CSV table of C-alpha atoms and ligand atoms in Angstrom, one decimal:
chain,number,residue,atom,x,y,z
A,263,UNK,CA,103.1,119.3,51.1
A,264,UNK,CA,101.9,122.5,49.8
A,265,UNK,CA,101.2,122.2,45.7
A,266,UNK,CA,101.2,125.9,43.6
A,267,UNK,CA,100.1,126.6,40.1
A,268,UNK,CA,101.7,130.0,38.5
A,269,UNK,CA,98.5,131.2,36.4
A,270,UNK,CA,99.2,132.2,32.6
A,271,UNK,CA,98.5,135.0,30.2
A,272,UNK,CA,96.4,136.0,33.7
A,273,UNK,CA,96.7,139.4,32.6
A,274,UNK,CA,95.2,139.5,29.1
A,275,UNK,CA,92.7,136.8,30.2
A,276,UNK,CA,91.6,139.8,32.7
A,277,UNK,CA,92.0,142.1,30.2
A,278,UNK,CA,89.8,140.6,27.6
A,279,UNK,CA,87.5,139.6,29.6
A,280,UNK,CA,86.4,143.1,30.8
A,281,UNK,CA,84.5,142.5,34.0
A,282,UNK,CA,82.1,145.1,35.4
A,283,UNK,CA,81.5,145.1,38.8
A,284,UNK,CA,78.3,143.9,40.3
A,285,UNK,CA,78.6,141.2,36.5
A,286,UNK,CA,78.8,136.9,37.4
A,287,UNK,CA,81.6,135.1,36.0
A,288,UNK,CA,82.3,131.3,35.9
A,289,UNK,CA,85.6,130.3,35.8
A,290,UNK,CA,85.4,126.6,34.8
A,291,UNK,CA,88.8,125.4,35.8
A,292,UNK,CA,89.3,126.7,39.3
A,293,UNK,CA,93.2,124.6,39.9
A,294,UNK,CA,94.4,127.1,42.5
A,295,UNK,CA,92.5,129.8,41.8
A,296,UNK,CA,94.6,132.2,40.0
A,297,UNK,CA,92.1,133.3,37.3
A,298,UNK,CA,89.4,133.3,39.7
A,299,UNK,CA,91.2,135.5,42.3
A,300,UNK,CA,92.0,138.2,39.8
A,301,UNK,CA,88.3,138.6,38.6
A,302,UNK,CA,87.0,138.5,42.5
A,303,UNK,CA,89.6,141.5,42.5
A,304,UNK,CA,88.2,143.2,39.5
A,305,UNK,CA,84.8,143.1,40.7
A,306,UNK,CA,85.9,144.6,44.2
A,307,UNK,CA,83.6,142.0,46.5
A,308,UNK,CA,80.2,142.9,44.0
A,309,UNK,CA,79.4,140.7,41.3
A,310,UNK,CA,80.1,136.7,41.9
A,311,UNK,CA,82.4,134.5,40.6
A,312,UNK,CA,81.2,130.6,40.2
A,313,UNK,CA,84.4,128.6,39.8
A,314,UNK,CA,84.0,125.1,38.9
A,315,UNK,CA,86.4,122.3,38.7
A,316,UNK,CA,86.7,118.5,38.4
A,317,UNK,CA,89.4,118.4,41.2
A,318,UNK,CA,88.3,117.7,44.7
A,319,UNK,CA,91.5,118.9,45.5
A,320,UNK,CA,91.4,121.8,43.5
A,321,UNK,CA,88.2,123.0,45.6
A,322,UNK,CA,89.5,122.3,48.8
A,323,UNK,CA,93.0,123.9,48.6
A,324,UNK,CA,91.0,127.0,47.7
A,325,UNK,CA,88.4,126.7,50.1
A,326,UNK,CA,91.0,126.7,52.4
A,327,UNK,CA,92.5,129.8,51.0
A,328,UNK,CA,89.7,131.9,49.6
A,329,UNK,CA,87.4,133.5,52.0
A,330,UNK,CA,85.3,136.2,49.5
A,331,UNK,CA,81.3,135.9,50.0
A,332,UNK,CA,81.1,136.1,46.2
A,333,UNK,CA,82.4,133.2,45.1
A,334,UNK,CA,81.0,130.0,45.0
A,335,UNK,CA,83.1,126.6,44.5
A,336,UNK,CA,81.8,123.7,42.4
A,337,UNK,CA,82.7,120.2,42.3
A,338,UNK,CA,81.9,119.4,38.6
A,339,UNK,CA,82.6,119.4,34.9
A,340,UNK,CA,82.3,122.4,32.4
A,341,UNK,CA,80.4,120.6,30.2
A,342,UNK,CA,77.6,120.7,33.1
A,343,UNK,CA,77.4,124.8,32.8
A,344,UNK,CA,73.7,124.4,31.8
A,345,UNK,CA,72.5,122.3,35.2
A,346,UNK,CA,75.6,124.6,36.9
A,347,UNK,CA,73.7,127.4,36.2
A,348,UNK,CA,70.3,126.4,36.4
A,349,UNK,CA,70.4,125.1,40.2
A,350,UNK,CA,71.4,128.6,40.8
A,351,UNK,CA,69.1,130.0,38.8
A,352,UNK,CA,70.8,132.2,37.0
A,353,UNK,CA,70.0,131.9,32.7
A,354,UNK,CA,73.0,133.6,31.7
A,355,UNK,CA,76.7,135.3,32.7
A,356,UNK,CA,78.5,138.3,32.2
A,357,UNK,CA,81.8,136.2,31.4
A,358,UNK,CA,83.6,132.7,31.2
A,359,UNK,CA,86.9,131.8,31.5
A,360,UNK,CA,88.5,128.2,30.8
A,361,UNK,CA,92.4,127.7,31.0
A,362,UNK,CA,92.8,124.3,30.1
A,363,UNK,CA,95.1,120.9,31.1
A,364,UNK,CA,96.3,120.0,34.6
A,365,UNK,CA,97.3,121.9,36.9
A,366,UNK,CA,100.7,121.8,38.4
A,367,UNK,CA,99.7,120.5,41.8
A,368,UNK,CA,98.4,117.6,40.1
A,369,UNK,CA,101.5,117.0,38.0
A,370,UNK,CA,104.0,117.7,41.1
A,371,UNK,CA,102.0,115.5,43.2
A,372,UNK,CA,103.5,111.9,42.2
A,373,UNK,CA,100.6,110.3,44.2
A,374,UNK,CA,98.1,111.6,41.0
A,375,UNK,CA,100.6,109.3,38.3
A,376,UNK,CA,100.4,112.2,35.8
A,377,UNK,CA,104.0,112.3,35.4
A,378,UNK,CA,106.7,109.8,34.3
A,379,UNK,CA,109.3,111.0,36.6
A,380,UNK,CA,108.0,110.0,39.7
A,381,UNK,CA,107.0,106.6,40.6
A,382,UNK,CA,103.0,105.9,41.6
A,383,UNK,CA,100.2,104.6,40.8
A,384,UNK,CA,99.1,105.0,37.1
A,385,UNK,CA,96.1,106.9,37.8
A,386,UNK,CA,96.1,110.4,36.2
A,387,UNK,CA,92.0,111.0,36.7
A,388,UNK,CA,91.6,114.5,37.3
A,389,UNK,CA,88.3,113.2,39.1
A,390,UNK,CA,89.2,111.5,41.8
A,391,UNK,CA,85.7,109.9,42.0
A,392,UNK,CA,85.8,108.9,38.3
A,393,UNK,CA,86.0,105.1,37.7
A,394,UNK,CA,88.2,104.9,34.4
A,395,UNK,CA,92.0,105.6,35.3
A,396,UNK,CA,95.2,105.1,33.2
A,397,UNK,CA,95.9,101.8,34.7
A,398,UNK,CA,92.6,100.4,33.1
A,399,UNK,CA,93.3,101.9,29.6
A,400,UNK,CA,97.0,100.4,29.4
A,401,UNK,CA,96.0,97.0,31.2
A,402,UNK,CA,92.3,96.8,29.2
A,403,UNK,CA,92.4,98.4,26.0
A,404,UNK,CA,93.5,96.4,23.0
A,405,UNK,CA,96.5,97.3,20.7
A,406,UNK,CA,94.7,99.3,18.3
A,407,UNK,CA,92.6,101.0,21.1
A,408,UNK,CA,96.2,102.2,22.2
A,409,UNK,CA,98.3,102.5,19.0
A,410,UNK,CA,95.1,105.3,18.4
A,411,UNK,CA,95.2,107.2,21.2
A,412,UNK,CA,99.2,107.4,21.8
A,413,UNK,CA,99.0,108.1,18.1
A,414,UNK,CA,96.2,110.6,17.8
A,415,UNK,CA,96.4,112.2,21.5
A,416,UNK,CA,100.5,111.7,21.9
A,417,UNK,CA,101.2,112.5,18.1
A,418,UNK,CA,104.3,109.9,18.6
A,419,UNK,CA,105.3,107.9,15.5
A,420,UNK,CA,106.4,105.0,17.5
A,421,UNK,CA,102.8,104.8,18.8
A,422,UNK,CA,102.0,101.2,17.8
A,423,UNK,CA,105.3,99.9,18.8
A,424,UNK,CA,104.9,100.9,22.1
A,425,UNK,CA,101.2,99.4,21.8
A,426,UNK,CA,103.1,96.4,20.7
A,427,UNK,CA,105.0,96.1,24.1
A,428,UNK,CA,102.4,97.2,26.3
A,429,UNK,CA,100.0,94.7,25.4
A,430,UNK,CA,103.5,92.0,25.6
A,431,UNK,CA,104.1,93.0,28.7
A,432,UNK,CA,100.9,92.8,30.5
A,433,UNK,CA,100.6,89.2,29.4
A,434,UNK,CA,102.7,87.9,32.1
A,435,UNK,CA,102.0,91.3,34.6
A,436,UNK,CA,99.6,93.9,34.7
A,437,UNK,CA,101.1,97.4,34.6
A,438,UNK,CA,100.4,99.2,37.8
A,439,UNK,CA,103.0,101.6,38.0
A,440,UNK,CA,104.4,104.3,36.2
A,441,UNK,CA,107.6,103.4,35.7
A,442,UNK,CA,107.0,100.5,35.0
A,443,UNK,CA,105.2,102.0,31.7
A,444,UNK,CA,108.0,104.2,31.2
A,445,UNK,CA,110.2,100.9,31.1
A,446,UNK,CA,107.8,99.6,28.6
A,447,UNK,CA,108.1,102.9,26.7
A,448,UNK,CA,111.6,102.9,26.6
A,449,UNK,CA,111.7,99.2,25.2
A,450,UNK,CA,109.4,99.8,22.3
A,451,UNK,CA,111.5,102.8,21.2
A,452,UNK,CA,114.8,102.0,19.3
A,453,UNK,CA,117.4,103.6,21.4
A,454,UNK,CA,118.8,105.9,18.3
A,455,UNK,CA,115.2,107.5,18.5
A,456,UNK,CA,115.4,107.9,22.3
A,457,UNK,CA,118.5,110.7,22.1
A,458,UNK,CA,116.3,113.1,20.9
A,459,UNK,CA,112.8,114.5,21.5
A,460,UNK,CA,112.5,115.0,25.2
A,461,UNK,CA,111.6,112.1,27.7
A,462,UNK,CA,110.8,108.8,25.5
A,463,UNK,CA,107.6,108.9,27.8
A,464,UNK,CA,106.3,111.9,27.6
A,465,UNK,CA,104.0,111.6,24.5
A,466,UNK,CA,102.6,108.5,25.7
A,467,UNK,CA,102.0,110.3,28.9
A,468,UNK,CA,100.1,113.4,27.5
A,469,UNK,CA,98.3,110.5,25.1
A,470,UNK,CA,96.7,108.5,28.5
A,471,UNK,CA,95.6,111.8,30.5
A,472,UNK,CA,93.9,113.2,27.4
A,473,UNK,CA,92.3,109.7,27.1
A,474,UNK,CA,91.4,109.2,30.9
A,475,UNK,CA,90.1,112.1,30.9
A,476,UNK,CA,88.2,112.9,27.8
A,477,UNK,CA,89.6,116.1,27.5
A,478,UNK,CA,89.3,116.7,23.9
A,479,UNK,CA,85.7,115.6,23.3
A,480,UNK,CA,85.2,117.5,26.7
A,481,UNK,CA,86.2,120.5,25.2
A,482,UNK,CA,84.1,120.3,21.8
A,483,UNK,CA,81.3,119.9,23.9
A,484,UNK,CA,82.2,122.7,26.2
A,485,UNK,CA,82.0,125.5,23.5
A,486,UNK,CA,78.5,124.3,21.9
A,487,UNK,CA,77.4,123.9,25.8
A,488,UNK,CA,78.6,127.4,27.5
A,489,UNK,CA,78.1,130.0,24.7
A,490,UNK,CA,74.2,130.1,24.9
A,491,UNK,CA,75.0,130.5,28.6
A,492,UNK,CA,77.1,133.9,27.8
A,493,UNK,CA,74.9,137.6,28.0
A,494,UNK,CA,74.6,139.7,24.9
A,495,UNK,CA,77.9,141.1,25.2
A,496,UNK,CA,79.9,138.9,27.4
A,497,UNK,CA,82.8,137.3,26.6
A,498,UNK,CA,84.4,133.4,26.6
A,499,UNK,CA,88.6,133.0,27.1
A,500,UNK,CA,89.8,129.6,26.5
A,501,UNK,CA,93.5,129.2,26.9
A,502,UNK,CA,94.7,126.0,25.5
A,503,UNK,CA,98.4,124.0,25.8
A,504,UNK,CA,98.7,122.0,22.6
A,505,UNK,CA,98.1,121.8,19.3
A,506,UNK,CA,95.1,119.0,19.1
A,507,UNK,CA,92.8,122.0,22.0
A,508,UNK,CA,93.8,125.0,20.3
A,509,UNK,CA,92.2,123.9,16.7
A,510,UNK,CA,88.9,122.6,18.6
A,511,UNK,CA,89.1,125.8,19.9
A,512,UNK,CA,89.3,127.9,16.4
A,513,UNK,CA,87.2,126.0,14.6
A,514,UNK,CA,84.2,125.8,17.4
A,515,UNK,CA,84.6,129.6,17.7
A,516,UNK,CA,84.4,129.7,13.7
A,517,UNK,CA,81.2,127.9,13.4
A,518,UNK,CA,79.5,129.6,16.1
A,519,UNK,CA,80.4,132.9,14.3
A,520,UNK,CA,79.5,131.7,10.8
A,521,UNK,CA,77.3,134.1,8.9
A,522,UNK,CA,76.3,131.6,6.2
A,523,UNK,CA,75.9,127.9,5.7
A,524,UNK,CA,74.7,127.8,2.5
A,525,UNK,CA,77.0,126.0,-0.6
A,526,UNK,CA,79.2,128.3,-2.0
A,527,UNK,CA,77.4,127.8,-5.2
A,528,UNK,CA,74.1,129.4,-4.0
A,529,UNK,CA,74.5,132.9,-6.0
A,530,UNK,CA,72.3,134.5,-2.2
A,531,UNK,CA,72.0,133.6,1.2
A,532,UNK,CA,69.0,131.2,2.1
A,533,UNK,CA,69.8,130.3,5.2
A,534,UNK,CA,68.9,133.0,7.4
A,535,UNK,CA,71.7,131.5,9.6
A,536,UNK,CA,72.8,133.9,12.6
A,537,UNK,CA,76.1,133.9,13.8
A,538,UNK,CA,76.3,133.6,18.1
A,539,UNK,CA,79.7,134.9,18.5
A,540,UNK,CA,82.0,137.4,16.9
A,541,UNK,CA,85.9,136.2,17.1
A,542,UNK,CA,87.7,138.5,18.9
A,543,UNK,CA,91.1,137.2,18.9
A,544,UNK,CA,91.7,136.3,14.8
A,545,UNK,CA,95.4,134.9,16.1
A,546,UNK,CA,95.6,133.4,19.3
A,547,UNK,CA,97.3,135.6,22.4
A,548,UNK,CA,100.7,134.0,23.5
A,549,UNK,CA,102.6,134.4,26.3
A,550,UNK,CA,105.2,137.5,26.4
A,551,UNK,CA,109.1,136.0,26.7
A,552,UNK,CA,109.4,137.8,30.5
A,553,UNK,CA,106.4,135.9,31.3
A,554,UNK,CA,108.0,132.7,29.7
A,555,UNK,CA,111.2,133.2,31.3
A,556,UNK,CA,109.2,133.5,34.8
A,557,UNK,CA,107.3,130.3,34.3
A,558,UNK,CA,108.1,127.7,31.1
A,559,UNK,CA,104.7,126.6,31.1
A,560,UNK,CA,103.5,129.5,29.2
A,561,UNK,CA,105.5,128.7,26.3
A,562,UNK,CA,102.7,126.8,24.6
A,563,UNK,CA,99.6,128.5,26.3
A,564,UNK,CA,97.1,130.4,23.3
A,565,UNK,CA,94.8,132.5,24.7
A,566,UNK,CA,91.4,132.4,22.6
A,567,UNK,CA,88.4,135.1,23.5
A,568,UNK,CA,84.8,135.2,21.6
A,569,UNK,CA,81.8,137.6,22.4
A,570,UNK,CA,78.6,136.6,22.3
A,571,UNK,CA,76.3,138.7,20.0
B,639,SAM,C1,95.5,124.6,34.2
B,639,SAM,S1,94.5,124.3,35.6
B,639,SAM,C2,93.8,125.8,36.0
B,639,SAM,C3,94.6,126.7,36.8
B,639,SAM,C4,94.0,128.0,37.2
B,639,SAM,N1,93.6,128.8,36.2
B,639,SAM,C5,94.9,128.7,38.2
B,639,SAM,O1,95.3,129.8,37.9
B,639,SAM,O2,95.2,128.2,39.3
B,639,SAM,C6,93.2,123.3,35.0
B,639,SAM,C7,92.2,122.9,36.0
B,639,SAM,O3,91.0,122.6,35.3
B,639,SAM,C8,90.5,121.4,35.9
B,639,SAM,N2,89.7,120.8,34.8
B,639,SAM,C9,90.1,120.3,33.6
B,639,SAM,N3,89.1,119.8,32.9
B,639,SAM,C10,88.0,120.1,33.6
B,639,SAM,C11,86.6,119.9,33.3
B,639,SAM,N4,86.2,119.3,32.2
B,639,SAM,N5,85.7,120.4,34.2
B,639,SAM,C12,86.1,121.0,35.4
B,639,SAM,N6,87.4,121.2,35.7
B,639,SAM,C13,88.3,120.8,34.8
B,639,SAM,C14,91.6,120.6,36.3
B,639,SAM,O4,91.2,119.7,37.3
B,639,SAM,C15,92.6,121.6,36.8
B,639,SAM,O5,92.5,121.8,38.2
C-alpha cells in the first residue's frame, strides 16, 4: 500500500529559509520528502540537498521517487549532523530544516503500532533497527518509570492509574498488542472521564513514542549539535507538533542568542559572551486556516527559524 505525508507550513519553511542556488541544505527529517523536494526546486538542480532520516522506510520510498543528482539520502539521526557532515567533508551549510514527529506513513501503517486504532504489534520505533520498542517500555519499566513518562510526555492526569493497570495486567500476560494496551487504558480510566478528551488512548500513545524514541532529549541535543554546523548567515527552521518540542525549541534558540550571562546584579558585562544566533521568528509561524482545512495536522504545527551570526 502506498503511504503519503501532506508537508506543513512548506511554504514559509521555503520562504524563511531563503536558499540560494548553488547553497547545501540538510533537511533532517526526510518522511516523504516534501520539504526536501521544494528546496531541490529552489535551487534548480545546483546546490545539494542532504536529507537525513531515522526511517529506513522513509529513505526508500524516496529513493524510489526522487531521482535529482543533488541530493543525497541518509540513514541516520539529526543529532549525528557533526559525523553527517564530516564524512562528506563539508564544515558547514547554507540551511537546515527539521519538521518534527512521525510522519503519516508511519502512523497509517498499522504494522508500525504508532496508533491505537489499528491492531499490531506495539512497536512504534521510528528506527526499525533500534532495539528498544514500546512493548519493552510497557512490559519492562516499573510503575513509576511509566506513571512519569505518560505523565510528563502524555500530560494525562490519569497517568499513574493507568501505570497502575498496566503493571496488573502484565502480571498474568505480557502486553504485545495495541489494543490490548488500549483495553488497559480504558480500564484505568473511570468511564465519566472517558466521554470527553478524545480517544482515552491517545495520551498514553503520544507518551510511549516520545519515550521509545527519545524525541525530546533528541531534540535538545539537536539545536546545541547543528547550529555550529550553520554558515554565517544561514538559517535553522524547526517546526514542532506539541507543546513539550516547541518550548525546547524557544528556549534553545534563546540561549544560543543570549548576549549576556552575567547576574543581573553585575552593574557591566564581564562575560564577553557572544550570542550564535539571532531569533528570527519572536512568535512561532502557525499554520493559515485554508491550510488547516486542507490538512488537520497543521493545526498544532509552530514554525521556529534562527540565523546564525
Ligand atoms: C513529520 S515527518 C517529516 C515529513 C517531511 N517533512 C515531508 O514533508 O514529507 C518526520 C520524519 O522525521 C523522522 N525523524 C524523527 N526524528 C528523527 C531523528 N532524530 N533523526 C532523523 N530522522 C528523524 C521520522 O522518521 C519521520 O520520517
Amino acid at each position: 500500500m502506498e503511504f503519503t505525508h501532506e508537508p506543513v507550513l512548506l511554504k514559509e519553511t521555503i520562504e524563511y529559509l531563503k536558499c540560494q542556488k548553488n547553497g547545501v541544505y540538510v533537511d533532517g527529517t526526510l518522511g516523504r520528502g516534501g520539504h526536501t523536494r521544494a528546496i531541490l526546486d529552489e535551487i534548480a538542480g545546483q546546490g545539494t540537498v542532504i536529507a537525513i532520516d531515522r526511517d529506513t522506510e522513509a529513505i526508500e520510498a524516496v529513493s524510489g521517487s526522487f531521482d535529482d543528482q543533488n541530493l543525497e539520502l541518509v540513514h541516520g539521526n539529526f543529532i549525528n549532523i557533526p559525523e553527517i557532515l564530516a564524512n562528506r567533508g563539508l564544515e558547514a551549510v547554507d540551511g537546515m530544516v527539521f519538521d518534527l514527529g512521525v510522519s503519516s506513513p508511519q502512523f497509517d501503517n498499522p504494522e508500525r503500532g504508532f496508533s491505537y486504532q489499528y491492531n499490531a504489534p506495539l512497536d512504534m520505533r521510528m528506527n526499525l533497527k533500534q532495539d528498544l520498542t514500546a512493548r519493552d517500555i510497557v512490559n519492562k519499566y516499573s510503575a513509576e518509570e511509566l506513571t512519569s513518562i505518560i505523565k510528563k510526555y502524555g500530560e494525562d492526569r490519569w497517568a499513574s492509574r493507568i501505570a497502575d493497570f498496566i503493571v496488573k495486567f502484565r502480571q498474568d500476560n505480557e502486553i504485545i498488542t495495541t489494543h490490548e494496551l488500549v483495553k488497559v487504558i480504558k480500564a484505568a480510566i473511570p468511564a465519566s472521564a472517558r466521554r470527553s478528551g478524545g480517544h482515552p488512548a491517545r495520551r498514553t500513545f503520544q507518551a510511549l513514542r516520545i519515550a521509545t524514541n527519545d524525541e525530546l532529549k533528541q531534540l535538545e541535543d539537536l539545536i546545541n549539535n547543528a547550529v555550529p554546523y550553520l554558515k554565517s548567515g544561514g538559517r535553522i527552521c524547526i517546526i514542532s507538533f506539541h507543546s513539550l518540542e516547541d518550548r525546547i525549541v524557544k528556549w534553545g534558540f534563546r540561549e544560543l542568542a543570549k548576549k549576556c550571562d552575567c547576574p543581573p546584579d553585575f552593574p557591566v558585562c564581564v562575560c564577553d559572551r557572544e550570542p550564535s544566533i539571532k531569533i528570527i521568528t519572536r512568535k512561532p509561524v502557525r499554520a493559515s486556516q485554508t491550510e488547516i482545512d486542507s490538512n488537520p495536522r497543521a493545526r498544532s504545527a509552530k514554525l521556529r527559524v534562527a540565523e546564525k551570526f
